[in-house]
PDB file of C-alpha atoms in Angstrom:
ATOM      1  CA  GLN A 276       8.550  11.240  11.232  1.00 91.00           C
ATOM      2  CA  VAL A 277       8.993   7.572   9.650  1.00 95.00           C
ATOM      3  CA  GLN A 278      10.859   7.779   6.580  1.00 96.00           C
ATOM      4  CA  LEU A 279      12.330   4.201   4.261  1.00 97.00           C
ATOM      5  CA  GLN A 280      13.969   3.987   2.174  1.00 97.00           C
ATOM      6  CA  GLN A 281      14.374   1.484  -0.233  1.00 97.00           C
ATOM      7  CA  SER A 282      17.662   0.325  -2.009  1.00 97.00           C
ATOM      8  CA  GLY A 283      17.834  -3.305  -4.553  1.00 95.00           C
ATOM      9  CA  PRO A 284      19.039  -3.985  -8.137  1.00 94.00           C
ATOM     10  CA  GLY A 285      15.826  -2.867 -11.018  1.00 94.00           C
ATOM     11  CA  LEU A 286      17.135  -5.761 -13.170  1.00 97.00           C
ATOM     12  CA  VAL A 287      16.676  -9.522 -12.410  1.00 98.00           C
ATOM     13  CA  LYS A 288      16.430 -12.497 -14.878  1.00 97.00           C
ATOM     14  CA  PRO A 289      13.673 -14.794 -14.409  1.00 97.00           C
ATOM     15  CA  SER A 290      14.412 -17.207 -12.279  1.00 97.00           C
ATOM     16  CA  GLN A 291      16.737 -15.924  -9.876  1.00 98.00           C
ATOM     17  CA  THR A 292      16.191 -14.283  -6.906  1.00 98.00           C
ATOM     18  CA  LEU A 293      14.162 -10.726  -6.145  1.00 98.00           C
ATOM     19  CA  SER A 294      15.732  -8.800  -3.041  1.00 98.00           C
ATOM     20  CA  LEU A 295      15.043  -5.142  -2.036  1.00 98.00           C
ATOM     21  CA  THR A 296      15.704  -2.990   1.182  1.00 98.00           C
ATOM     22  CA  CYS A 297      13.913  -1.181   3.185  1.00 98.00           C
ATOM     23  CA  ALA A 298      15.341   1.092   5.226  1.00 98.00           C
ATOM     24  CA  ILE A 299      14.449   2.616   8.639  1.00 98.00           C
ATOM     25  CA  SER A 300      14.349   6.418   9.634  1.00 97.00           C
ATOM     26  CA  GLY A 301      12.482   7.573  13.142  1.00 97.00           C
ATOM     27  CA  ASP A 302      11.198   4.266  14.535  1.00 97.00           C
ATOM     28  CA  SER A 303      12.700   0.798  14.870  1.00 97.00           C
ATOM     29  CA  VAL A 304      11.907  -2.544  13.309  1.00 97.00           C
ATOM     30  CA  SER A 305      11.025  -3.774  16.089  1.00 97.00           C
ATOM     31  CA  SER A 306       8.790  -1.768  17.964  1.00 96.00           C
ATOM     32  CA  ILE A 307       5.459  -2.859  19.057  1.00 96.00           C
ATOM     33  CA  SER A 308       3.527  -0.091  17.669  1.00 95.00           C
ATOM     34  CA  ALA A 309       4.002  -0.908  14.318  1.00 97.00           C
ATOM     35  CA  THR A 310       3.962  -3.993  11.204  1.00 97.00           C
ATOM     36  CA  TRP A 311       6.528  -3.496   8.151  1.00 98.00           C
ATOM     37  CA  HIS A 312       5.110  -4.566   4.671  1.00 98.00           C
ATOM     38  CA  TRP A 313       5.831  -5.168   1.562  1.00 98.00           C
ATOM     39  CA  ILE A 314       2.967  -4.640  -1.140  1.00 98.00           C
ATOM     40  CA  ARG A 315       4.329  -4.432  -5.184  1.00 97.00           C
ATOM     41  CA  GLN A 316       2.098  -2.546  -8.140  1.00 95.00           C
ATOM     42  CA  SER A 317       2.135  -3.798 -11.762  1.00 94.00           C
ATOM     43  CA  PRO A 318      -0.056  -2.624 -14.446  1.00 89.00           C
ATOM     44  CA  SER A 319      -1.329  -6.145 -15.032  1.00 89.00           C
ATOM     45  CA  ARG A 320      -2.057  -6.791 -11.319  1.00 90.00           C
ATOM     46  CA  GLY A 321      -2.487  -3.910 -10.175  1.00 91.00           C
ATOM     47  CA  LEU A 322      -2.304  -3.218  -6.094  1.00 94.00           C
ATOM     48  CA  GLU A 323      -0.399  -6.504  -4.270  1.00 96.00           C
ATOM     49  CA  TRP A 324       0.449  -7.477  -0.866  1.00 97.00           C
ATOM     50  CA  LEU A 325       3.515  -9.476  -0.888  1.00 98.00           C
ATOM     51  CA  GLY A 326       3.560  -9.644   3.586  1.00 98.00           C
ATOM     52  CA  ARG A 327       3.948  -7.854   6.811  1.00 98.00           C
ATOM     53  CA  THR A 328       6.723  -8.402   9.734  1.00 98.00           C
ATOM     54  CA  TYR A 329       6.476  -7.077  13.015  1.00 97.00           C
ATOM     55  CA  TYR A 330       7.848  -8.067  16.849  1.00 97.00           C
ATOM     56  CA  ARG A 331       5.740  -8.624  19.516  1.00 93.00           C
ATOM     57  CA  SER A 332       7.314 -11.157  22.598  1.00 93.00           C
ATOM     58  CA  LYS A 333       8.620 -12.893  19.740  1.00 96.00           C
ATOM     59  CA  TRP A 334       8.893 -11.859  15.426  1.00 97.00           C
ATOM     60  CA  SER A 335       5.547 -12.438  13.098  1.00 97.00           C
ATOM     61  CA  ILE A 336       5.408 -13.185   9.616  1.00 97.00           C
ATOM     62  CA  ASP A 337       2.631 -13.333   7.184  1.00 96.00           C
ATOM     63  CA  TYR A 338       2.195 -13.821   3.547  1.00 97.00           C
ATOM     64  CA  ALA A 339       0.402 -13.617   1.105  1.00 96.00           C
ATOM     65  CA  VAL A 340      -1.158 -16.960  -0.364  1.00 95.00           C
ATOM     66  CA  SER A 341      -0.184 -15.412  -4.297  1.00 93.00           C
ATOM     67  CA  VAL A 342       3.321 -15.594  -2.989  1.00 95.00           C
ATOM     68  CA  LYS A 343       3.643 -18.107  -0.481  1.00 96.00           C
ATOM     69  CA  ARG A 344       5.311 -20.435  -1.357  1.00 96.00           C
ATOM     70  CA  ARG A 345       8.232 -17.955  -3.136  1.00 97.00           C
ATOM     71  CA  ILE A 346       8.478 -14.423  -0.774  1.00 98.00           C
ATOM     72  CA  ALA A 347      10.827 -14.635   2.366  1.00 98.00           C
ATOM     73  CA  ILE A 348      10.445 -11.055   4.462  1.00 98.00           C
ATOM     74  CA  ASN A 349      13.084 -10.491   7.389  1.00 97.00           C
ATOM     75  CA  PRO A 350      13.924  -8.084   9.985  1.00 97.00           C
ATOM     76  CA  ASP A 351      17.235  -6.677   9.856  1.00 97.00           C
ATOM     77  CA  THR A 352      17.763  -5.652  13.836  1.00 97.00           C
ATOM     78  CA  SER A 353      21.380  -3.971  13.596  1.00 97.00           C
ATOM     79  CA  LYS A 354      21.220  -2.386  10.609  1.00 97.00           C
ATOM     80  CA  ASN A 355      17.315  -1.213  11.268  1.00 98.00           C
ATOM     81  CA  GLN A 356      16.105  -2.249   8.563  1.00 98.00           C
ATOM     82  CA  PHE A 357      14.377  -5.551   5.988  1.00 98.00           C
ATOM     83  CA  SER A 358      13.972  -7.776   3.555  1.00 98.00           C
ATOM     84  CA  LEU A 359      11.889  -8.724   1.134  1.00 98.00           C
ATOM     85  CA  GLN A 360      13.684 -11.115  -1.302  1.00 98.00           C
ATOM     86  CA  LEU A 361      10.763 -13.310  -4.081  1.00 98.00           C
ATOM     87  CA  ASN A 362      12.579 -16.373  -5.853  1.00 97.00           C
ATOM     88  CA  SER A 363      11.766 -17.553  -8.429  1.00 97.00           C
ATOM     89  CA  VAL A 364      10.371 -14.891 -10.725  1.00 97.00           C
ATOM     90  CA  THR A 365       9.491 -14.459 -13.544  1.00 96.00           C
ATOM     91  CA  PRO A 366       8.413 -11.254 -16.104  1.00 96.00           C
ATOM     92  CA  GLU A 367       4.965 -12.073 -14.026  1.00 95.00           C
ATOM     93  CA  ASP A 368       7.122 -10.189 -10.990  1.00 97.00           C
ATOM     94  CA  THR A 369       7.885  -7.243 -13.241  1.00 97.00           C
ATOM     95  CA  ALA A 370       6.352  -4.450 -10.699  1.00 97.00           C
ATOM     96  CA  VAL A 371       7.239  -1.175  -8.318  1.00 97.00           C
ATOM     97  CA  TYR A 372       7.312  -2.686  -5.106  1.00 98.00           C
ATOM     98  CA  TYR A 373       7.099  -0.713  -2.191  1.00 98.00           C
ATOM     99  CA  CYS A 374       7.968  -1.237   1.441  1.00 98.00           C
ATOM    100  CA  ALA A 375       6.175   0.442   4.707  1.00 98.00           C
ATOM    101  CA  ARG A 376       4.510   0.802   8.142  1.00 98.00           C
ATOM    102  CA  VAL A 377       0.981   0.422   9.636  1.00 97.00           C
ATOM    103  CA  ASN A 378       0.940   0.972  13.195  1.00 94.00           C
ATOM    104  CA  ARG A 379      -0.324  -1.327  15.410  1.00 93.00           C
ATOM    105  CA  GLY A 380      -4.120  -2.382  15.583  1.00 90.00           C
ATOM    106  CA  GLU A 381      -4.396   0.107  12.056  1.00 92.00           C
ATOM    107  CA  ARG A 382      -4.953  -1.222   8.703  1.00 94.00           C
ATOM    108  CA  HIS A 383      -3.985   1.119   7.467  1.00 97.00           C
ATOM    109  CA  PHE A 384      -0.860   2.153   5.279  1.00 97.00           C
ATOM    110  CA  GLU A 385       0.842   5.682   6.657  1.00 96.00           C
ATOM    111  CA  TYR A 386       3.965   5.402   5.441  1.00 96.00           C
ATOM    112  CA  TRP A 387       5.566   4.712   2.505  1.00 97.00           C
ATOM    113  CA  GLY A 388       9.022   4.031   1.099  1.00 96.00           C
ATOM    114  CA  GLN A 389       9.917   5.476  -2.140  1.00 95.00           C
ATOM    115  CA  GLY A 390       9.028   2.057  -4.094  1.00 96.00           C
ATOM    116  CA  THR A 391      11.400   0.248  -6.778  1.00 97.00           C
ATOM    117  CA  LEU A 392      10.724  -0.616  -9.979  1.00 97.00           C
ATOM    118  CA  VAL A 393      12.447  -4.380 -10.167  1.00 98.00           C
ATOM    119  CA  THR A 394      12.075  -5.138 -13.605  1.00 98.00           C
ATOM    120  CA  VAL A 395      12.782  -9.092 -14.908  1.00 97.00           C
ATOM    121  CA  SER A 396      13.829  -9.680 -18.513  1.00 96.00           C
ATOM    122  CA  SER A 397      16.897 -11.750 -19.468  1.00 94.00           C
TER     123      SER A 397
ATOM    124  CA  GLN B 156      -8.664  -8.271 -10.787  1.00 80.00           C
ATOM    125  CA  SER B 157      -8.375  -6.006  -7.581  1.00 92.00           C
ATOM    126  CA  VAL B 158     -11.234  -7.469  -5.040  1.00 95.00           C
ATOM    127  CA  LEU B 159     -12.146  -3.283  -4.458  1.00 97.00           C
ATOM    128  CA  THR B 160     -13.602  -1.931  -7.262  1.00 97.00           C
ATOM    129  CA  GLN B 161     -13.416   1.919  -8.926  1.00 97.00           C
ATOM    130  CA  PRO B 162     -13.881   3.955 -12.061  1.00 97.00           C
ATOM    131  CA  PRO B 163     -10.629   3.611 -13.708  1.00 96.00           C
ATOM    132  CA  SER B 164     -10.636   7.391 -13.839  1.00 97.00           C
ATOM    133  CA  VAL B 165     -12.730  10.383 -12.971  1.00 98.00           C
ATOM    134  CA  SER B 166     -12.412  14.306 -14.302  1.00 97.00           C
ATOM    135  CA  GLY B 167     -14.300  18.086 -13.216  1.00 97.00           C
ATOM    136  CA  ALA B 168     -13.053  21.454 -14.480  1.00 97.00           C
ATOM    137  CA  PRO B 169     -11.013  23.096 -11.227  1.00 97.00           C
ATOM    138  CA  GLY B 170     -13.685  24.410  -8.040  1.00 97.00           C
ATOM    139  CA  GLN B 171     -15.667  21.651  -8.829  1.00 97.00           C
ATOM    140  CA  ARG B 172     -16.964  19.036  -7.095  1.00 98.00           C
ATOM    141  CA  VAL B 173     -15.817  14.672  -7.848  1.00 98.00           C
ATOM    142  CA  THR B 174     -16.513  11.385  -5.759  1.00 98.00           C
ATOM    143  CA  ILE B 175     -14.788   8.186  -6.415  1.00 98.00           C
ATOM    144  CA  SER B 176     -16.345   5.525  -5.747  1.00 98.00           C
ATOM    145  CA  CYS B 177     -14.565   1.987  -4.600  1.00 98.00           C
ATOM    146  CA  THR B 178     -17.129  -1.371  -4.090  1.00 98.00           C
ATOM    147  CA  GLY B 179     -16.168  -4.055  -2.375  1.00 97.00           C
ATOM    148  CA  SER B 180     -18.128  -7.694  -0.571  1.00 97.00           C
ATOM    149  CA  SER B 181     -19.520  -8.908   2.686  1.00 96.00           C
ATOM    150  CA  SER B 182     -15.069  -9.878   3.443  1.00 97.00           C
ATOM    151  CA  ASN B 183     -13.710  -6.406   3.167  1.00 97.00           C
ATOM    152  CA  ILE B 184     -15.921  -3.217   3.644  1.00 97.00           C
ATOM    153  CA  GLY B 185     -19.267  -5.306   3.825  1.00 96.00           C
ATOM    154  CA  ALA B 186     -17.497  -7.036   7.349  1.00 97.00           C
ATOM    155  CA  GLY B 187     -16.909  -3.718   8.873  1.00 95.00           C
ATOM    156  CA  TYR B 188     -13.629  -2.736   7.966  1.00 96.00           C
ATOM    157  CA  GLY B 189     -12.246   0.881   7.456  1.00 96.00           C
ATOM    158  CA  VAL B 190     -11.676   2.412   4.674  1.00 98.00           C
ATOM    159  CA  HIS B 191      -8.636   4.095   3.384  1.00 98.00           C
ATOM    160  CA  TRP B 192      -7.911   6.663   0.828  1.00 98.00           C
ATOM    161  CA  TYR B 193      -4.369   7.263  -0.951  1.00 98.00           C
ATOM    162  CA  GLN B 194      -3.215   9.741  -3.466  1.00 97.00           C
ATOM    163  CA  HIS B 195      -0.387   9.231  -6.081  1.00 95.00           C
ATOM    164  CA  LEU B 196       1.547  11.005  -7.966  1.00 93.00           C
ATOM    165  CA  PRO B 197       3.872   9.007 -10.636  1.00 86.00           C
ATOM    166  CA  GLY B 198       6.912   8.278  -9.427  1.00 87.00           C
ATOM    167  CA  THR B 199       6.454   8.877  -5.725  1.00 91.00           C
ATOM    168  CA  ALA B 200       5.006   7.463  -2.596  1.00 92.00           C
ATOM    169  CA  PRO B 201       1.670   6.794  -2.572  1.00 94.00           C
ATOM    170  CA  LYS B 202       0.432   8.929   0.747  1.00 96.00           C
ATOM    171  CA  LEU B 203      -2.486   8.642   3.345  1.00 97.00           C
ATOM    172  CA  LEU B 204      -5.611  10.461   1.908  1.00 97.00           C
ATOM    173  CA  ILE B 205      -7.809   9.667   4.491  1.00 98.00           C
ATOM    174  CA  TYR B 206      -8.054   6.769   6.765  1.00 98.00           C
ATOM    175  CA  ASP B 207     -10.181   4.809   8.525  1.00 97.00           C
ATOM    176  CA  ASN B 208     -13.458   5.261   5.845  1.00 97.00           C
ATOM    177  CA  ASN B 209     -13.808   9.342   7.079  1.00 97.00           C
ATOM    178  CA  ASN B 210     -10.796  10.868   8.841  1.00 97.00           C
ATOM    179  CA  ARG B 211      -7.610  12.786   7.087  1.00 97.00           C
ATOM    180  CA  PRO B 212      -3.853  12.625   8.515  1.00 95.00           C
ATOM    181  CA  SER B 213      -3.335  15.928   9.591  1.00 95.00           C
ATOM    182  CA  GLY B 214      -1.991  18.871   6.390  1.00 95.00           C
ATOM    183  CA  VAL B 215      -4.465  16.825   4.382  1.00 97.00           C
ATOM    184  CA  PRO B 216      -7.023  20.025   2.945  1.00 96.00           C
ATOM    185  CA  ASP B 217     -10.675  20.014   3.764  1.00 95.00           C
ATOM    186  CA  ARG B 218     -11.414  19.394  -0.057  1.00 97.00           C
ATOM    187  CA  PHE B 219     -11.187  15.637   0.720  1.00 98.00           C
ATOM    188  CA  SER B 220     -13.407  14.027   2.902  1.00 98.00           C
ATOM    189  CA  GLY B 221     -14.764   9.829   2.642  1.00 97.00           C
ATOM    190  CA  SER B 222     -18.178   7.901   3.215  1.00 97.00           C
ATOM    191  CA  LYS B 223     -19.238   4.280   3.722  1.00 97.00           C
ATOM    192  CA  SER B 224     -22.627   2.905   3.295  1.00 95.00           C
ATOM    193  CA  GLY B 225     -22.877  -1.031   3.261  1.00 96.00           C
ATOM    194  CA  THR B 226     -19.469  -2.542   0.371  1.00 97.00           C
ATOM    195  CA  SER B 227     -18.723   0.390  -0.782  1.00 97.00           C
ATOM    196  CA  ALA B 228     -17.250   3.740   0.220  1.00 98.00           C
ATOM    197  CA  SER B 229     -16.377   7.396  -1.666  1.00 98.00           C
ATOM    198  CA  LEU B 230     -13.750   9.651  -2.336  1.00 98.00           C
ATOM    199  CA  ALA B 231     -14.849  13.205  -2.040  1.00 98.00           C
ATOM    200  CA  ILE B 232     -12.751  15.972  -3.862  1.00 98.00           C
ATOM    201  CA  THR B 233     -14.734  19.820  -3.639  1.00 97.00           C
ATOM    202  CA  GLY B 234     -12.597  22.737  -5.066  1.00 97.00           C
ATOM    203  CA  LEU B 235     -10.591  20.732  -7.349  1.00 97.00           C
ATOM    204  CA  GLN B 236      -7.381  22.206  -8.296  1.00 97.00           C
ATOM    205  CA  ALA B 237      -5.143  21.318 -10.703  1.00 96.00           C
ATOM    206  CA  GLU B 238      -2.439  20.269  -8.154  1.00 95.00           C
ATOM    207  CA  ASP B 239      -5.216  17.035  -7.771  1.00 97.00           C
ATOM    208  CA  GLU B 240      -4.699  15.538 -11.068  1.00 97.00           C
ATOM    209  CA  ALA B 241      -3.397  12.958 -10.148  1.00 97.00           C
ATOM    210  CA  ASP B 242      -4.487   9.299  -9.118  1.00 97.00           C
ATOM    211  CA  TYR B 243      -7.113   7.931  -6.937  1.00 98.00           C
ATOM    212  CA  PHE B 244      -6.585   4.563  -4.850  1.00 97.00           C
ATOM    213  CA  CYS B 245      -8.847   2.510  -1.463  1.00 98.00           C
ATOM    214  CA  GLN B 246      -7.649   0.481   0.527  1.00 98.00           C
ATOM    215  CA  SER B 247      -9.365  -2.097   2.740  1.00 98.00           C
ATOM    216  CA  TYR B 248      -8.658  -5.548   4.548  1.00 97.00           C
ATOM    217  CA  ASP B 249      -9.766  -8.866   3.192  1.00 96.00           C
ATOM    218  CA  SER B 250     -11.105 -11.617   6.135  1.00 96.00           C
ATOM    219  CA  SER B 251     -11.390 -15.036   4.071  1.00 95.00           C
ATOM    220  CA  LEU B 252      -8.070 -12.917   2.805  1.00 93.00           C
ATOM    221  CA  SER B 253      -6.387 -12.338   5.573  1.00 94.00           C
ATOM    222  CA  CYS B 254      -4.895  -9.855   3.754  1.00 95.00           C
ATOM    223  CA  TRP B 255      -5.125  -6.203   2.793  1.00 97.00           C
ATOM    224  CA  VAL B 256      -7.004  -4.710  -0.024  1.00 97.00           C
ATOM    225  CA  PHE B 257      -6.287  -2.725  -3.033  1.00 97.00           C
ATOM    226  CA  GLY B 258      -8.704  -1.090  -5.553  1.00 97.00           C
ATOM    227  CA  GLY B 259      -7.542  -0.944  -8.882  1.00 95.00           C
ATOM    228  CA  GLY B 260      -6.883   3.180  -8.658  1.00 96.00           C
ATOM    229  CA  THR B 261      -8.760   6.245 -10.256  1.00 97.00           C
ATOM    230  CA  LYS B 262      -6.979   8.571 -12.036  1.00 97.00           C
ATOM    231  CA  LEU B 263      -8.246  12.060 -11.879  1.00 98.00           C
ATOM    232  CA  THR B 264      -7.799  14.717 -14.948  1.00 97.00           C
ATOM    233  CA  VAL B 265      -8.517  18.055 -13.622  1.00 97.00           C
ATOM    234  CA  LEU B 266      -9.529  20.473 -17.204  1.00 94.00           C
TER     235      LEU B 266
END
């Protein structure tokens, strides 16, 4: 059974960087059978896919156009986890952030992290 | 603002049947991408209910079913129970946006 455990601060100041981590158990971030995603949900923007990372013969990363200039998703094989960094945050980035797993060749999110409410405020 | 359109709320009495619609376009549902449904209780991780239009993961009761036609899809819940009260959202993939897309969510109230 795959489990995703999120961690990171719940409060970030405007213009600073939001950083979250998703620790994986029951699978490997390097698995060629999975892709690893970040999603957020806010009252104003609804559910929004942010990006993903996955390993085949090399690491690949895809980002949503809406955040492409500010986002970084990185795998950490030594800790079997992946991270989200969102730069230059504004109150509009206040949301519940989720990590999630998708099986290779599929497009539904089978496993989700517990969610982290991140508030952007001074 | 969501790419997929859902009604904000639906309601039904215990034992009744309710349906939740999800309307997309020719670049997502209409392009043949699967529609997936999730149940979401506040403060918890979303739970996959239906994948690829009409498939249930193991452990999901057969009271939940999905269908798809053209650019729309529906989630049906029969034999409504109090524990079904939750938010439900649909999800697909959009080839024009090259990203995963979601509905705005529908709050189900069991009367």
